[in-house]
PDB file of C-alpha atoms in Angstrom:
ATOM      1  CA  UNK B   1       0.000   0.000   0.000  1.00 82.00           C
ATOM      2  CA  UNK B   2       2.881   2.323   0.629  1.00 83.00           C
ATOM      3  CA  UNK B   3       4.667   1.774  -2.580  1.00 82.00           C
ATOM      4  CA  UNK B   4       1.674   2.523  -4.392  1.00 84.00           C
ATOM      5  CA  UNK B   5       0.660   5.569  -2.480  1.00 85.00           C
ATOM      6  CA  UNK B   6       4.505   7.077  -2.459  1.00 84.00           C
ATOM      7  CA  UNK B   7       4.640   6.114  -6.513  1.00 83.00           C
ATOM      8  CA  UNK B   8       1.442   7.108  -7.629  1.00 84.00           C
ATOM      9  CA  UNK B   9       0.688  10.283  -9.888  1.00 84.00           C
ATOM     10  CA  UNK B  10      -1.592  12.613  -8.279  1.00 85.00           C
ATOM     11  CA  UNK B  11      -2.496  14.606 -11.488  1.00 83.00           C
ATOM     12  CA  UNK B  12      -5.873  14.955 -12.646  1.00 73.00           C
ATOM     13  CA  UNK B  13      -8.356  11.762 -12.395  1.00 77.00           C
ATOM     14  CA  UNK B  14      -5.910  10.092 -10.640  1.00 79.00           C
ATOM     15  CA  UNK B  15      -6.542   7.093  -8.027  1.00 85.00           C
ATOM     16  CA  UNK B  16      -5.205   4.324  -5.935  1.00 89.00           C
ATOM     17  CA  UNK B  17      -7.295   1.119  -5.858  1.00 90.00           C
ATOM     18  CA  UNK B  18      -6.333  -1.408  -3.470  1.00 91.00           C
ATOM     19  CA  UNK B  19      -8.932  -4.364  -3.951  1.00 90.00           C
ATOM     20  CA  UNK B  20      -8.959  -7.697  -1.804  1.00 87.00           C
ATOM     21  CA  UNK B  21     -10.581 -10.944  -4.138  1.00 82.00           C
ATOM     22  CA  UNK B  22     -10.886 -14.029  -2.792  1.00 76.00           C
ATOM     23  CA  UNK B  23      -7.615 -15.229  -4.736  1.00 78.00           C
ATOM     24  CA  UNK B  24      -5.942 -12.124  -4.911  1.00 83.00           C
ATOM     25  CA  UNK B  25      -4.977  -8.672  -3.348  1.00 88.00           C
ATOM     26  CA  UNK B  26      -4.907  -5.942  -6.551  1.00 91.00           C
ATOM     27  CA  UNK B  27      -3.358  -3.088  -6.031  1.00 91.00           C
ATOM     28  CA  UNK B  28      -3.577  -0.496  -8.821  1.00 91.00           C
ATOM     29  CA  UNK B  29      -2.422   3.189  -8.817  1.00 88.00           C
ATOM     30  CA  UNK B  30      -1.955   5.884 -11.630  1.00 86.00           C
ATOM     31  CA  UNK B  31       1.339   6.199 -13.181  1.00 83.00           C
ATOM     32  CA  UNK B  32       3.557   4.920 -15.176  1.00 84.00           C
ATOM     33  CA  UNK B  33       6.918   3.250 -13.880  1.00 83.00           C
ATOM     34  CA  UNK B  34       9.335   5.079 -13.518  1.00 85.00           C
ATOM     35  CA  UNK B  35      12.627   2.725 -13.668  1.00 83.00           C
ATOM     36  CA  UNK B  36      12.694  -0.887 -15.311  1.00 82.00           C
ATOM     37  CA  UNK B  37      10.274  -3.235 -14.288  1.00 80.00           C
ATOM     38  CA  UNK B  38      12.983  -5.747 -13.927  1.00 82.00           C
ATOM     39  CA  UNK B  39      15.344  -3.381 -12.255  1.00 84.00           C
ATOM     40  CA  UNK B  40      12.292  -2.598  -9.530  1.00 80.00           C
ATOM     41  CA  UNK B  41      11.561  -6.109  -8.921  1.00 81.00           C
ATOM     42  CA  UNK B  42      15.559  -6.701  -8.318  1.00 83.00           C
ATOM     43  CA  UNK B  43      15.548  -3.542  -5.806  1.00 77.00           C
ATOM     44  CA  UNK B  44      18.097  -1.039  -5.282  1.00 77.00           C
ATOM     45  CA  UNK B  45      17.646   1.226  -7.394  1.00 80.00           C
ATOM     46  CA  UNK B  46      14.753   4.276  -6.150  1.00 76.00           C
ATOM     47  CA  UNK B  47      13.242   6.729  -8.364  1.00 82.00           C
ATOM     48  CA  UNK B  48      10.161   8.232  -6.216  1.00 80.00           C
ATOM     49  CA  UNK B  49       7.497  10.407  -7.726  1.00 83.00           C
ATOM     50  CA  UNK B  50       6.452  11.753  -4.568  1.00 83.00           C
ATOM     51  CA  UNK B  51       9.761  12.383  -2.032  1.00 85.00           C
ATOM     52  CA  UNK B  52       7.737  14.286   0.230  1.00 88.00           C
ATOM     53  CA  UNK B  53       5.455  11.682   0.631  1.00 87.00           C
ATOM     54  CA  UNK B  54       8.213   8.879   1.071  1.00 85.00           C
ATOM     55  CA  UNK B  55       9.741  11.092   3.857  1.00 86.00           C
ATOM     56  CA  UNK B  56       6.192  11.089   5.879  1.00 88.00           C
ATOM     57  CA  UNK B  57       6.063   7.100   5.807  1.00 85.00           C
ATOM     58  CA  UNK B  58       9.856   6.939   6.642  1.00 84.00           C
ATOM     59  CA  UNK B  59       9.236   8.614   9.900  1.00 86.00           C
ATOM     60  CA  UNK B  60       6.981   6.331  10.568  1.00 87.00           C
ATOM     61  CA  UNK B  61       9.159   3.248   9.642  1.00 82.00           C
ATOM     62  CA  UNK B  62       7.151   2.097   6.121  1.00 81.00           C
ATOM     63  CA  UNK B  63       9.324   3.145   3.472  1.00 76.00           C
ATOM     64  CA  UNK B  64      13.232   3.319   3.593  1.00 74.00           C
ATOM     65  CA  UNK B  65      14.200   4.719   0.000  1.00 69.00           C
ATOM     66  CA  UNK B  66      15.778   2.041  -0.661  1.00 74.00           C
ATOM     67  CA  UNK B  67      14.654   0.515  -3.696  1.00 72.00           C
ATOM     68  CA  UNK B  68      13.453  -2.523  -1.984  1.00 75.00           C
ATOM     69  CA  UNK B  69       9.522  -2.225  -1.863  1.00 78.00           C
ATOM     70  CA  UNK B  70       9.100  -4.356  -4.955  1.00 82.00           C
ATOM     71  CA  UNK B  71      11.751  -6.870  -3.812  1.00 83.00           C
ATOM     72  CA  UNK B  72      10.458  -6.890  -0.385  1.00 83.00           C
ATOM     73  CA  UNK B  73       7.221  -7.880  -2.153  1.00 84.00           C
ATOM     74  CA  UNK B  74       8.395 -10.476  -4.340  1.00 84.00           C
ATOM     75  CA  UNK B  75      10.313 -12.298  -1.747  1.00 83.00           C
ATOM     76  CA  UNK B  76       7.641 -12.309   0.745  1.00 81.00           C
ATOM     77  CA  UNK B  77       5.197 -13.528  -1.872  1.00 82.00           C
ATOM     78  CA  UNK B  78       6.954 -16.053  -3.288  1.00 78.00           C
ATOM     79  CA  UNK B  79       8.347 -17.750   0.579  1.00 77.00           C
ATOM     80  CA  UNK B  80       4.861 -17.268   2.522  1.00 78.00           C
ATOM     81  CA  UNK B  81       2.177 -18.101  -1.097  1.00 75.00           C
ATOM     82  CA  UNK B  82       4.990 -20.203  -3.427  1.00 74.00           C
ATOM     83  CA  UNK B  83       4.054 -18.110  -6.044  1.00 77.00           C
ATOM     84  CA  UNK B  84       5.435 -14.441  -7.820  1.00 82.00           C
ATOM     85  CA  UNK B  85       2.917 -11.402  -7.929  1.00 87.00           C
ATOM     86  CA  UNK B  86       1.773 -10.412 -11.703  1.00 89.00           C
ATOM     87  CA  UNK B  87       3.081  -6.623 -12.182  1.00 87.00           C
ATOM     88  CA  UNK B  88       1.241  -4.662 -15.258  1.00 89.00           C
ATOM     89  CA  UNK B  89       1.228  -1.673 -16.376  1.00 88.00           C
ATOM     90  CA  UNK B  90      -0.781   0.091 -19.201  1.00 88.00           C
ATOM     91  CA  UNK B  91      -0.756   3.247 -21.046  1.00 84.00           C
ATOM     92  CA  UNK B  92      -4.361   5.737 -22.121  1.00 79.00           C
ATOM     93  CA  UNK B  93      -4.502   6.575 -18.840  1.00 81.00           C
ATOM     94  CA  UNK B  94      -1.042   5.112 -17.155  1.00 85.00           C
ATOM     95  CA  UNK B  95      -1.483   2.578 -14.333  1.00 87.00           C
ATOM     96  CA  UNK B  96       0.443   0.382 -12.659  1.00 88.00           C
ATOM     97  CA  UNK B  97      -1.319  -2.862 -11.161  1.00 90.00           C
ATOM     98  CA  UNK B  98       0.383  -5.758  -9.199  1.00 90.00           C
ATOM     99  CA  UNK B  99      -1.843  -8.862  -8.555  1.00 90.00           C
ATOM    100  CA  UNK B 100      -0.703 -10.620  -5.027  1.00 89.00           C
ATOM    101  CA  UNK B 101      -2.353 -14.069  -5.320  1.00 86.00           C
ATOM    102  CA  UNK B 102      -3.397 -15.920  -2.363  1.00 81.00           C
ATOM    103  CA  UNK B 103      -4.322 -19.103  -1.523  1.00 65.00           C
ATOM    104  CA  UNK B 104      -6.701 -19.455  -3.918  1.00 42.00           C
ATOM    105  CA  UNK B 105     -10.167 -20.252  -2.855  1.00 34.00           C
ATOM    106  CA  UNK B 106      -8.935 -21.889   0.235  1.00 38.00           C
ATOM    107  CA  UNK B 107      -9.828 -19.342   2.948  1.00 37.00           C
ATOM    108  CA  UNK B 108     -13.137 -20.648   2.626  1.00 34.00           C
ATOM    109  CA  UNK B 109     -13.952 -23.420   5.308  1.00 37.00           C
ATOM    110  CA  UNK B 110     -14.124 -27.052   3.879  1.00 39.00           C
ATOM    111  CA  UNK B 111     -14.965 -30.373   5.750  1.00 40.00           C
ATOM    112  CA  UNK B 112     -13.290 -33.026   4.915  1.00 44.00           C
ATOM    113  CA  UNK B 113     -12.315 -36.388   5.966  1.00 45.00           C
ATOM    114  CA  UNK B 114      -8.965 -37.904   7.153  1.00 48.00           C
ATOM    115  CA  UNK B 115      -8.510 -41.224   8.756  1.00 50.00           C
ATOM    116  CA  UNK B 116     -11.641 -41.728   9.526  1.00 51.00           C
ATOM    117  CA  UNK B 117     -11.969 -38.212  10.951  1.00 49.00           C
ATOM    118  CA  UNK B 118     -13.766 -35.008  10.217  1.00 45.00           C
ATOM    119  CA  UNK B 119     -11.562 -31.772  10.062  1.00 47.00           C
ATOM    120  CA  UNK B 120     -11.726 -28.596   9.102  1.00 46.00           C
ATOM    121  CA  UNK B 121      -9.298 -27.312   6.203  1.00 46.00           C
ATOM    122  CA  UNK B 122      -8.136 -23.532   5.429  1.00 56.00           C
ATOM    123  CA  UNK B 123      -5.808 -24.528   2.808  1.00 76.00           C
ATOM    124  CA  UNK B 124      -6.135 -27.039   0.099  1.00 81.00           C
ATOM    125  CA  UNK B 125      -3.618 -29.926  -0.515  1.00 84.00           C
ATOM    126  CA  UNK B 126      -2.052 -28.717  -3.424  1.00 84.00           C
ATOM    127  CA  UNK B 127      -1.577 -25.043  -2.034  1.00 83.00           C
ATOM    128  CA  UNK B 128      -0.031 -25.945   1.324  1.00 87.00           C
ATOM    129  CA  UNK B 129       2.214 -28.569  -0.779  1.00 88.00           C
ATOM    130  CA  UNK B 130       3.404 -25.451  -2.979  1.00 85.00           C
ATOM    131  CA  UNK B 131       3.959 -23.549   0.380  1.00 85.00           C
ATOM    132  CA  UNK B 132       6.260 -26.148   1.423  1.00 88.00           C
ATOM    133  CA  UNK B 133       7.696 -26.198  -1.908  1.00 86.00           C
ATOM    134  CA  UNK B 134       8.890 -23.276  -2.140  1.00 81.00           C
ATOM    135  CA  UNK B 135      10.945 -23.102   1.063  1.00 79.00           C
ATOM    136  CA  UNK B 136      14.889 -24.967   0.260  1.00 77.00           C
ATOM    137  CA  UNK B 137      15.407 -26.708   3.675  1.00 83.00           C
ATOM    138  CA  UNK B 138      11.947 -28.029   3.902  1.00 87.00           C
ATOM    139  CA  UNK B 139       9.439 -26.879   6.895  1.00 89.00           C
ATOM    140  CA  UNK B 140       8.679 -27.633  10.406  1.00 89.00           C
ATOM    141  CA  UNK B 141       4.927 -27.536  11.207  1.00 89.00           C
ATOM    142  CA  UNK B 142       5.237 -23.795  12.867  1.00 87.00           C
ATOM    143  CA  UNK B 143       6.953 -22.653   9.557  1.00 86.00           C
ATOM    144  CA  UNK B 144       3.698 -23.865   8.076  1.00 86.00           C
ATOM    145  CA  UNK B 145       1.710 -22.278  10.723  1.00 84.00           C
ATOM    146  CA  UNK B 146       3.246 -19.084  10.002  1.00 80.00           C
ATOM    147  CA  UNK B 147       3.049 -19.447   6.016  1.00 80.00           C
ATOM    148  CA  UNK B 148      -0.585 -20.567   5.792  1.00 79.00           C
ATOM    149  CA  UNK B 149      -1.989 -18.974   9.485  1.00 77.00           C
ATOM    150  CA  UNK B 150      -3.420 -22.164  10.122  1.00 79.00           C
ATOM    151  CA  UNK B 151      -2.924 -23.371  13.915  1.00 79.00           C
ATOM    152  CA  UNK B 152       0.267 -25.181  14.753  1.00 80.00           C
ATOM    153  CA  UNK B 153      -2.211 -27.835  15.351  1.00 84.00           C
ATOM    154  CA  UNK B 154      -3.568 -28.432  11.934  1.00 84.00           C
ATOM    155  CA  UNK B 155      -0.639 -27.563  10.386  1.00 85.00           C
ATOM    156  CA  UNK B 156       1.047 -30.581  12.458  1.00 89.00           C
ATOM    157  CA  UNK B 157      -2.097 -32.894  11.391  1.00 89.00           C
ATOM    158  CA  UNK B 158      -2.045 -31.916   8.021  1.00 91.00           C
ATOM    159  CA  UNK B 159       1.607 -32.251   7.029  1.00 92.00           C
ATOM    160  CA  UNK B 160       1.561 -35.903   8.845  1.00 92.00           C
ATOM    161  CA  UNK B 161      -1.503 -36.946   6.784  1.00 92.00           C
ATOM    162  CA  UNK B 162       0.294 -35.722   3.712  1.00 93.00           C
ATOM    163  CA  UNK B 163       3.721 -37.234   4.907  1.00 93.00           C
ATOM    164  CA  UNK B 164       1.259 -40.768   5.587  1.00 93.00           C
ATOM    165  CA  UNK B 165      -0.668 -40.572   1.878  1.00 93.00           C
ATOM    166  CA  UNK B 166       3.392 -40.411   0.418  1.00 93.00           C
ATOM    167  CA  UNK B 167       3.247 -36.692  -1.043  1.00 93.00           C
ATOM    168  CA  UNK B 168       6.057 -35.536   1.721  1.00 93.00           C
ATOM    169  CA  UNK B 169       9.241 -36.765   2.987  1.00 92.00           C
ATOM    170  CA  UNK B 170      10.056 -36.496   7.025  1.00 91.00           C
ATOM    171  CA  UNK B 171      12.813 -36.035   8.594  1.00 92.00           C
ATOM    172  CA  UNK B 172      13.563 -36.022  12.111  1.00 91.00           C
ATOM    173  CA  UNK B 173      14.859 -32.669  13.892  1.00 88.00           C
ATOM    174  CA  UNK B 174      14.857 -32.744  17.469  1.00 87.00           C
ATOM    175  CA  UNK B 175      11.572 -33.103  18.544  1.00 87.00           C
ATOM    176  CA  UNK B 176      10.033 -31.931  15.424  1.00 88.00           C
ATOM    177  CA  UNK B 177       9.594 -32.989  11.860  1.00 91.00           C
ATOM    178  CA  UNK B 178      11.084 -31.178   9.023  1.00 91.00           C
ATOM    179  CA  UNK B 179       8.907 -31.812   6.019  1.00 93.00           C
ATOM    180  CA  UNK B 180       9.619 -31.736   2.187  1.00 92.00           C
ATOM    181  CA  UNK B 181       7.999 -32.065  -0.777  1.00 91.00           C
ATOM    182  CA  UNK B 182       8.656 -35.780  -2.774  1.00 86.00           C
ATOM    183  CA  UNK B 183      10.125 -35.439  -6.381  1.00 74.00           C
TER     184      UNK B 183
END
């Protein structure tokens, strides 16, 4: 929300849209990029529209002039969701949009049956497989908790009925499990 209200042109008809789908977070603001889309996804480099604006979130610890927002963005999205935002941008009038996807449809509440038991799942197979994906040294069921906001509960039942039906590999750390994904 910051990056898009520091680099947003505030000429005429101007606006910043920040819409929440139930796949997706869109965030759309006037404008046209001002650096390399590449270059802005890398981070490091900072061209702001709006400095004074940049210097009223910096006091308050949400922007750094850095470069980094984008980057920031990208790796967040792609260790927490396993998957890279969609950045756009479009000319007649100039926007920029960036699409944040979620989980999908898998907020919504769905019964379903394990082992002879009824639970309740936030996050579909596939989508909490890609979460685990995504992460190099595997997961232990609090990393999974964090990444999905599931309890550390269900996140413990749900990568052990995965790691039972053969889709993950366990290995023992400690007292925990470290999961990964089987190739």
């Amino acid at each position: 929300m910051v990056n898009a209200l520091v680099h947003a042109y505030y000429g005429e008809k101007s606006e910043v849209r920040i819409v929440l789908k139930s796949d997706s977070l869109v965030v759309v603001n006037s404008g046209s990029m001002l650096i390399d889309r590449d270059i802005a996804i890398a981070g490091g480099a900072s061209e702001t529209r709006n400095p004074t604006l940049m210097r009223i979130f910096s006091f308050i610890g949400a922007s750094d002039r850095a470069g980094s927002g984008l980057f920031d963005i990208w790796l967040t999205w792609q260790k927490v969701f396993g998957r890279e935002p969609v950045l756009s941008e479009s000319h007649a009038p100039s926007t920029v949009k960036i699409e944040l996807p979620l989980l999908g449809n898998t907020m919504n509440k769905v019964k379903e049956e394990r082992n002879g038991r009824e639970v309740t799942a936030r996050v579909s197979d596939d989508d909490l497989l890609n979460v685990i994906a995504s992460s190099l040294h595997g997961m232990l069921a609090k990393d999974v908790r964090d990444a999905t906001g599931m309890s550390e509960r269900s996140a413990q039942e749900r990568v052990k009925a995965l790691a039972d039906e053969g889709k993950l590999r366990k290995v023992k750390e400690g007292r925990s499990f470290r999961y990964f994904v089987r190739e």
